[in-house]
PDB file of C-alpha atoms in Angstrom:
ATOM      1  CA  UNK A   1    -207.529  42.225 -67.112  1.00 90.00           C
ATOM      2  CA  UNK A   2    -209.945  41.107 -64.190  1.00 94.00           C
ATOM      3  CA  UNK A   3    -207.400  38.981 -61.517  1.00 96.00           C
ATOM      4  CA  UNK A   4    -208.789  36.301 -59.831  1.00 97.00           C
ATOM      5  CA  UNK A   5    -207.219  35.171 -56.204  1.00 97.00           C
ATOM      6  CA  UNK A   6    -207.855  31.947 -54.742  1.00 98.00           C
ATOM      7  CA  UNK A   7    -207.260  30.729 -51.373  1.00 95.00           C
ATOM      8  CA  UNK A   8    -206.055  28.467 -49.694  1.00 96.00           C
ATOM      9  CA  UNK A   9    -203.928  27.123 -52.023  1.00 96.00           C
ATOM     10  CA  UNK A  10    -204.354  23.656 -50.557  1.00 97.00           C
ATOM     11  CA  UNK A  11    -207.334  22.707 -48.307  1.00 97.00           C
ATOM     12  CA  UNK A  12    -206.558  19.328 -46.116  1.00 97.00           C
ATOM     13  CA  UNK A  13    -209.979  17.939 -45.051  1.00 96.00           C
ATOM     14  CA  UNK A  14    -211.387  14.686 -43.659  1.00 95.00           C
ATOM     15  CA  UNK A  15    -214.720  13.213 -45.199  1.00 95.00           C
ATOM     16  CA  UNK A  16    -217.594  14.582 -43.613  1.00 96.00           C
ATOM     17  CA  UNK A  17    -215.906  17.900 -42.707  1.00 97.00           C
ATOM     18  CA  UNK A  18    -216.839  21.493 -44.322  1.00 97.00           C
ATOM     19  CA  UNK A  19    -214.795  22.905 -46.857  1.00 97.00           C
ATOM     20  CA  UNK A  20    -214.540  26.417 -47.719  1.00 98.00           C
ATOM     21  CA  UNK A  21    -212.913  27.913 -50.550  1.00 98.00           C
ATOM     22  CA  UNK A  22    -212.488  31.697 -51.380  1.00 98.00           C
ATOM     23  CA  UNK A  23    -212.180  33.786 -54.470  1.00 98.00           C
ATOM     24  CA  UNK A  24    -211.537  37.317 -54.761  1.00 98.00           C
ATOM     25  CA  UNK A  25    -211.851  39.433 -57.989  1.00 98.00           C
ATOM     26  CA  UNK A  26    -209.440  42.451 -58.433  1.00 97.00           C
ATOM     27  CA  UNK A  27    -212.549  44.525 -59.707  1.00 97.00           C
ATOM     28  CA  UNK A  28    -216.153  43.741 -59.431  1.00 97.00           C
ATOM     29  CA  UNK A  29    -217.663  41.184 -61.583  1.00 96.00           C
ATOM     30  CA  UNK A  30    -221.115  41.594 -60.368  1.00 94.00           C
ATOM     31  CA  UNK A  31    -222.577  38.005 -59.913  1.00 95.00           C
ATOM     32  CA  UNK A  32    -220.841  36.612 -63.274  1.00 96.00           C
ATOM     33  CA  UNK A  33    -218.553  34.119 -61.443  1.00 97.00           C
ATOM     34  CA  UNK A  34    -218.633  30.027 -61.969  1.00 97.00           C
ATOM     35  CA  UNK A  35    -216.961  27.437 -59.862  1.00 98.00           C
ATOM     36  CA  UNK A  36    -215.538  24.236 -61.447  1.00 97.00           C
ATOM     37  CA  UNK A  37    -214.201  20.908 -59.930  1.00 97.00           C
ATOM     38  CA  UNK A  38    -211.296  19.318 -61.924  1.00 95.00           C
ATOM     39  CA  UNK A  39    -209.950  16.034 -61.616  1.00 95.00           C
ATOM     40  CA  UNK A  40    -206.629  14.674 -63.492  1.00 90.00           C
ATOM     41  CA  UNK A  41    -207.394  13.484 -67.124  1.00 90.00           C
ATOM     42  CA  UNK A  42    -211.352  14.559 -66.617  1.00 93.00           C
ATOM     43  CA  UNK A  43    -213.170  17.181 -67.977  1.00 94.00           C
ATOM     44  CA  UNK A  44    -213.661  20.108 -65.961  1.00 94.00           C
ATOM     45  CA  UNK A  45    -217.151  20.288 -64.332  1.00 97.00           C
ATOM     46  CA  UNK A  46    -219.356  23.085 -63.724  1.00 97.00           C
ATOM     47  CA  UNK A  47    -220.603  23.364 -60.244  1.00 98.00           C
ATOM     48  CA  UNK A  48    -221.873  27.074 -59.532  1.00 97.00           C
ATOM     49  CA  UNK A  49    -222.554  29.666 -61.986  1.00 97.00           C
ATOM     50  CA  UNK A  50    -224.189  33.373 -61.093  1.00 96.00           C
ATOM     51  CA  UNK A  51    -222.014  32.983 -57.824  1.00 97.00           C
ATOM     52  CA  UNK A  52    -225.086  31.175 -56.173  1.00 97.00           C
ATOM     53  CA  UNK A  53    -226.732  28.913 -58.729  1.00 97.00           C
ATOM     54  CA  UNK A  54    -226.026  25.323 -58.621  1.00 97.00           C
ATOM     55  CA  UNK A  55    -225.682  23.856 -62.212  1.00 96.00           C
ATOM     56  CA  UNK A  56    -227.699  20.931 -63.132  1.00 94.00           C
ATOM     57  CA  UNK A  57    -227.026  17.596 -61.429  1.00 95.00           C
ATOM     58  CA  UNK A  58    -224.822  19.184 -58.797  1.00 97.00           C
ATOM     59  CA  UNK A  59    -225.526  17.708 -55.077  1.00 97.00           C
ATOM     60  CA  UNK A  60    -226.654  20.073 -52.481  1.00 97.00           C
ATOM     61  CA  UNK A  61    -223.639  19.780 -50.487  1.00 97.00           C
ATOM     62  CA  UNK A  62    -221.904  22.320 -52.878  1.00 98.00           C
ATOM     63  CA  UNK A  63    -223.216  26.075 -52.450  1.00 98.00           C
ATOM     64  CA  UNK A  64    -221.503  29.302 -53.550  1.00 98.00           C
ATOM     65  CA  UNK A  65    -221.860  32.872 -52.223  1.00 98.00           C
ATOM     66  CA  UNK A  66    -220.980  36.419 -52.631  1.00 97.00           C
ATOM     67  CA  UNK A  67    -221.109  39.098 -54.939  1.00 96.00           C
ATOM     68  CA  UNK A  68    -218.827  41.898 -56.395  1.00 96.00           C
ATOM     69  CA  UNK A  69    -215.498  41.030 -55.454  1.00 97.00           C
ATOM     70  CA  UNK A  70    -215.645  38.253 -52.670  1.00 98.00           C
ATOM     71  CA  UNK A  71    -216.977  34.503 -53.363  1.00 98.00           C
ATOM     72  CA  UNK A  72    -216.864  31.703 -51.498  1.00 98.00           C
ATOM     73  CA  UNK A  73    -217.800  28.139 -52.509  1.00 98.00           C
ATOM     74  CA  UNK A  74    -218.703  25.601 -49.357  1.00 98.00           C
ATOM     75  CA  UNK A  75    -218.693  21.804 -49.662  1.00 97.00           C
ATOM     76  CA  UNK A  76    -221.063  21.057 -46.551  1.00 95.00           C
ATOM     77  CA  UNK A  77    -220.005  17.577 -45.654  1.00 94.00           C
ATOM     78  CA  UNK A  78    -216.873  16.112 -48.080  1.00 96.00           C
ATOM     79  CA  UNK A  79    -217.471  13.028 -49.523  1.00 96.00           C
ATOM     80  CA  UNK A  80    -214.395  11.255 -51.029  1.00 95.00           C
ATOM     81  CA  UNK A  81    -215.082  11.798 -54.492  1.00 96.00           C
ATOM     82  CA  UNK A  82    -215.089  15.635 -53.764  1.00 97.00           C
ATOM     83  CA  UNK A  83    -211.141  15.623 -53.583  1.00 97.00           C
ATOM     84  CA  UNK A  84    -209.897  17.289 -56.592  1.00 97.00           C
ATOM     85  CA  UNK A  85    -208.866  20.957 -57.492  1.00 96.00           C
ATOM     86  CA  UNK A  86    -211.446  23.401 -57.607  1.00 98.00           C
ATOM     87  CA  UNK A  87    -211.471  27.069 -59.994  1.00 97.00           C
ATOM     88  CA  UNK A  88    -213.120  30.022 -59.948  1.00 97.00           C
ATOM     89  CA  UNK A  89    -213.854  31.743 -63.171  1.00 97.00           C
ATOM     90  CA  UNK A  90    -215.197  35.177 -63.844  1.00 96.00           C
ATOM     91  CA  UNK A  91    -217.366  35.046 -67.129  1.00 93.00           C
ATOM     92  CA  UNK A  92    -217.083  38.934 -68.279  1.00 91.00           C
ATOM     93  CA  UNK A  93    -213.596  38.511 -69.762  1.00 85.00           C
ATOM     94  CA  UNK A  94    -213.118  35.049 -69.088  1.00 93.00           C
ATOM     95  CA  UNK A  95    -210.143  34.973 -66.524  1.00 95.00           C
ATOM     96  CA  UNK A  96    -209.786  32.127 -63.695  1.00 96.00           C
ATOM     97  CA  UNK A  97    -208.273  31.797 -60.428  1.00 96.00           C
ATOM     98  CA  UNK A  98    -205.009  29.618 -59.711  1.00 95.00           C
ATOM     99  CA  UNK A  99    -207.058  26.968 -58.223  1.00 96.00           C
ATOM    100  CA  UNK A 100    -207.364  25.437 -54.736  1.00 97.00           C
ATOM    101  CA  UNK A 101    -206.597  21.687 -54.208  1.00 97.00           C
ATOM    102  CA  UNK A 102    -208.603  19.925 -51.815  1.00 98.00           C
ATOM    103  CA  UNK A 103    -206.877  16.778 -50.392  1.00 96.00           C
ATOM    104  CA  UNK A 104    -207.354  14.313 -47.772  1.00 94.00           C
ATOM    105  CA  UNK A 105    -206.214  15.371 -44.060  1.00 91.00           C
TER     106      UNK A 105
ATOM    107  CA  UNK B   1    -226.226  14.558 -74.227  1.00 94.00           C
ATOM    108  CA  UNK B   2    -223.774  16.937 -74.512  1.00 95.00           C
ATOM    109  CA  UNK B   3    -220.424  15.673 -75.369  1.00 96.00           C
ATOM    110  CA  UNK B   4    -216.939  17.694 -76.370  1.00 97.00           C
ATOM    111  CA  UNK B   5    -214.268  15.543 -77.739  1.00 97.00           C
ATOM    112  CA  UNK B   6    -210.598  17.233 -78.618  1.00 97.00           C
ATOM    113  CA  UNK B   7    -208.460  16.229 -80.943  1.00 97.00           C
ATOM    114  CA  UNK B   8    -205.020  16.871 -82.890  1.00 97.00           C
ATOM    115  CA  UNK B   9    -202.630  17.297 -80.053  1.00 96.00           C
ATOM    116  CA  UNK B  10    -199.065  16.246 -80.204  1.00 97.00           C
ATOM    117  CA  UNK B  11    -195.269  17.046 -79.914  1.00 97.00           C
ATOM    118  CA  UNK B  12    -194.028  19.947 -82.442  1.00 97.00           C
ATOM    119  CA  UNK B  13    -191.392  21.685 -82.854  1.00 97.00           C
ATOM    120  CA  UNK B  14    -191.030  25.465 -82.063  1.00 97.00           C
ATOM    121  CA  UNK B  15    -192.429  27.535 -85.018  1.00 97.00           C
ATOM    122  CA  UNK B  16    -194.381  24.752 -86.475  1.00 97.00           C
ATOM    123  CA  UNK B  17    -197.981  24.713 -86.882  1.00 97.00           C
ATOM    124  CA  UNK B  18    -200.869  22.336 -85.207  1.00 98.00           C
ATOM    125  CA  UNK B  19    -204.723  22.094 -85.649  1.00 98.00           C
ATOM    126  CA  UNK B  20    -206.837  21.351 -83.078  1.00 98.00           C
ATOM    127  CA  UNK B  21    -210.380  19.975 -83.309  1.00 98.00           C
ATOM    128  CA  UNK B  22    -213.241  19.886 -81.098  1.00 98.00           C
ATOM    129  CA  UNK B  23    -216.091  17.099 -82.130  1.00 98.00           C
ATOM    130  CA  UNK B  24    -219.444  18.337 -80.455  1.00 97.00           C
ATOM    131  CA  UNK B  25    -222.584  16.274 -79.986  1.00 97.00           C
ATOM    132  CA  UNK B  26    -225.772  16.550 -78.070  1.00 97.00           C
ATOM    133  CA  UNK B  27    -225.988  20.212 -79.473  1.00 96.00           C
ATOM    134  CA  UNK B  28    -225.475  22.410 -82.564  1.00 96.00           C
ATOM    135  CA  UNK B  29    -222.532  24.656 -82.319  1.00 95.00           C
ATOM    136  CA  UNK B  30    -224.597  27.273 -84.439  1.00 94.00           C
ATOM    137  CA  UNK B  31    -226.479  27.969 -81.415  1.00 95.00           C
ATOM    138  CA  UNK B  32    -223.650  28.503 -78.735  1.00 96.00           C
ATOM    139  CA  UNK B  33    -220.591  30.475 -78.068  1.00 96.00           C
ATOM    140  CA  UNK B  34    -217.333  28.235 -78.146  1.00 97.00           C
ATOM    141  CA  UNK B  35    -213.949  28.779 -76.262  1.00 98.00           C
ATOM    142  CA  UNK B  36    -210.621  27.326 -76.281  1.00 98.00           C
ATOM    143  CA  UNK B  37    -208.996  27.172 -72.945  1.00 98.00           C
ATOM    144  CA  UNK B  38    -205.403  25.918 -71.849  1.00 97.00           C
ATOM    145  CA  UNK B  39    -203.480  24.705 -69.041  1.00 95.00           C
ATOM    146  CA  UNK B  40    -200.010  24.627 -68.816  1.00 93.00           C
ATOM    147  CA  UNK B  41    -198.002  21.932 -66.605  1.00 86.00           C
ATOM    148  CA  UNK B  42    -198.378  23.424 -62.599  1.00 84.00           C
ATOM    149  CA  UNK B  43    -199.824  26.609 -63.968  1.00 86.00           C
ATOM    150  CA  UNK B  44    -203.343  27.934 -64.103  1.00 87.00           C
ATOM    151  CA  UNK B  45    -206.314  27.806 -66.605  1.00 93.00           C
ATOM    152  CA  UNK B  46    -205.667  30.352 -69.332  1.00 95.00           C
ATOM    153  CA  UNK B  47    -208.541  31.433 -71.727  1.00 96.00           C
ATOM    154  CA  UNK B  48    -207.436  31.230 -75.223  1.00 97.00           C
ATOM    155  CA  UNK B  49    -210.140  32.152 -77.909  1.00 97.00           C
ATOM    156  CA  UNK B  50    -213.770  32.628 -78.309  1.00 97.00           C
ATOM    157  CA  UNK B  51    -216.041  32.663 -80.976  1.00 97.00           C
ATOM    158  CA  UNK B  52    -219.756  33.457 -80.928  1.00 95.00           C
ATOM    159  CA  UNK B  53    -222.415  31.281 -82.063  1.00 93.00           C
ATOM    160  CA  UNK B  54    -222.943  33.322 -85.243  1.00 91.00           C
ATOM    161  CA  UNK B  55    -219.248  33.484 -85.735  1.00 88.00           C
ATOM    162  CA  UNK B  56    -219.834  37.221 -86.048  1.00 91.00           C
ATOM    163  CA  UNK B  57    -217.439  38.055 -83.198  1.00 95.00           C
ATOM    164  CA  UNK B  58    -214.228  36.340 -82.282  1.00 97.00           C
ATOM    165  CA  UNK B  59    -211.676  37.328 -79.347  1.00 96.00           C
ATOM    166  CA  UNK B  60    -208.196  35.963 -78.647  1.00 97.00           C
ATOM    167  CA  UNK B  61    -206.063  36.397 -75.697  1.00 96.00           C
ATOM    168  CA  UNK B  62    -202.902  38.634 -76.019  1.00 96.00           C
ATOM    169  CA  UNK B  63    -200.675  35.519 -75.677  1.00 95.00           C
ATOM    170  CA  UNK B  64    -201.983  33.890 -78.999  1.00 97.00           C
ATOM    171  CA  UNK B  65    -203.527  36.627 -80.905  1.00 97.00           C
ATOM    172  CA  UNK B  66    -201.930  37.122 -84.658  1.00 97.00           C
ATOM    173  CA  UNK B  67    -200.666  33.388 -84.069  1.00 98.00           C
ATOM    174  CA  UNK B  68    -203.835  31.422 -83.403  1.00 98.00           C
ATOM    175  CA  UNK B  69    -207.098  31.182 -85.332  1.00 98.00           C
ATOM    176  CA  UNK B  70    -210.516  29.908 -83.866  1.00 98.00           C
ATOM    177  CA  UNK B  71    -212.920  28.682 -86.414  1.00 97.00           C
ATOM    178  CA  UNK B  72    -215.827  26.274 -86.929  1.00 96.00           C
ATOM    179  CA  UNK B  73    -217.516  24.337 -89.427  1.00 96.00           C
ATOM    180  CA  UNK B  74    -221.251  24.102 -88.085  1.00 94.00           C
ATOM    181  CA  UNK B  75    -222.121  21.331 -91.026  1.00 95.00           C
ATOM    182  CA  UNK B  76    -219.802  19.098 -89.071  1.00 97.00           C
ATOM    183  CA  UNK B  77    -220.386  20.446 -85.894  1.00 97.00           C
ATOM    184  CA  UNK B  78    -216.804  20.860 -85.223  1.00 98.00           C
ATOM    185  CA  UNK B  79    -214.819  23.610 -83.614  1.00 98.00           C
ATOM    186  CA  UNK B  80    -211.052  24.046 -84.569  1.00 98.00           C
ATOM    187  CA  UNK B  81    -208.336  25.875 -83.147  1.00 98.00           C
ATOM    188  CA  UNK B  82    -205.407  26.686 -85.814  1.00 98.00           C
ATOM    189  CA  UNK B  83    -202.102  27.083 -84.194  1.00 98.00           C
ATOM    190  CA  UNK B  84    -199.262  28.539 -85.988  1.00 98.00           C
ATOM    191  CA  UNK B  85    -195.609  29.821 -85.102  1.00 98.00           C
ATOM    192  CA  UNK B  86    -196.145  27.632 -81.912  1.00 98.00           C
ATOM    193  CA  UNK B  87    -193.589  28.362 -78.741  1.00 97.00           C
ATOM    194  CA  UNK B  88    -192.345  26.331 -76.064  1.00 96.00           C
ATOM    195  CA  UNK B  89    -194.663  28.403 -73.720  1.00 95.00           C
ATOM    196  CA  UNK B  90    -197.780  27.238 -75.767  1.00 97.00           C
ATOM    197  CA  UNK B  91    -197.121  23.598 -74.232  1.00 97.00           C
ATOM    198  CA  UNK B  92    -200.335  23.036 -72.332  1.00 97.00           C
ATOM    199  CA  UNK B  93    -203.650  20.814 -72.316  1.00 97.00           C
ATOM    200  CA  UNK B  94    -206.201  22.383 -74.551  1.00 98.00           C
ATOM    201  CA  UNK B  95    -209.576  22.332 -73.690  1.00 98.00           C
ATOM    202  CA  UNK B  96    -212.923  23.175 -75.699  1.00 98.00           C
ATOM    203  CA  UNK B  97    -215.798  24.463 -73.501  1.00 98.00           C
ATOM    204  CA  UNK B  98    -219.291  25.846 -74.379  1.00 97.00           C
ATOM    205  CA  UNK B  99    -220.340  28.891 -73.321  1.00 96.00           C
ATOM    206  CA  UNK B 100    -223.932  28.206 -71.754  1.00 93.00           C
ATOM    207  CA  UNK B 101    -226.640  30.710 -71.032  1.00 89.00           C
ATOM    208  CA  UNK B 102    -225.807  33.655 -69.529  1.00 86.00           C
ATOM    209  CA  UNK B 103    -222.208  33.083 -69.998  1.00 89.00           C
ATOM    210  CA  UNK B 104    -220.729  30.366 -67.823  1.00 93.00           C
ATOM    211  CA  UNK B 105    -218.690  27.447 -69.744  1.00 95.00           C
ATOM    212  CA  UNK B 106    -221.257  24.759 -68.969  1.00 95.00           C
ATOM    213  CA  UNK B 107    -219.470  21.838 -70.899  1.00 96.00           C
ATOM    214  CA  UNK B 108    -216.041  21.043 -71.472  1.00 97.00           C
ATOM    215  CA  UNK B 109    -214.113  18.432 -73.298  1.00 97.00           C
ATOM    216  CA  UNK B 110    -211.270  16.241 -71.763  1.00 96.00           C
ATOM    217  CA  UNK B 111    -208.507  18.140 -73.454  1.00 96.00           C
ATOM    218  CA  UNK B 112    -205.627  17.331 -75.698  1.00 97.00           C
ATOM    219  CA  UNK B 113    -201.867  17.537 -74.993  1.00 97.00           C
ATOM    220  CA  UNK B 114    -200.028  20.103 -77.115  1.00 98.00           C
ATOM    221  CA  UNK B 115    -195.945  19.666 -76.628  1.00 97.00           C
ATOM    222  CA  UNK B 116    -193.848  22.291 -78.237  1.00 97.00           C
ATOM    223  CA  UNK B 117    -190.341  21.134 -78.027  1.00 96.00           C
ATOM    224  CA  UNK B 118    -187.242  20.706 -80.741  1.00 92.00           C
TER     225      UNK B 118
END
């Protein structure tokens, strides 16, 4: 099983600031990596797939990068609606990271 | 637009059964692979089961193999998860998710809560 490790567990950010989230795979997943945003009581929302392709309707402030085992999700200028938990997922055999909670500083 | 709505969750005693449903709209189940995923309180997200678009391949997480069965009814455009021999550790919010082109889970439902407790 491919283990996905996200860091940090919690990220405290002020609106307008840049947020950088990391995800590491225990073995190469090529670019089969997705990022999701999840708010309580809502359906998780696909943000990025193929490591760097923004999903339909996702604002340009969200960007993904990386390949192999190291990946990054960047929110260039955090908006109030971006406070949520973010998960990475590799879809070779469907394992998820433990999540990064982005909270208000 | 694409929508997934789960139902069937509830409180059940250990050892009993429960069947979850996922009503799909805005697309045909016959053309997409589907997954069940769960999240236990305070825990991470765990993939549970997968059924290919044509039903020819089905996979389960080791933690549920032999107890859970994923199936679908294309005529009703509904995905199911039959859960037998439930354990306390199966308590979680269960989500259904569509597998988009290339593999990412592109649409999810809001989830249904399953609590296994005596």
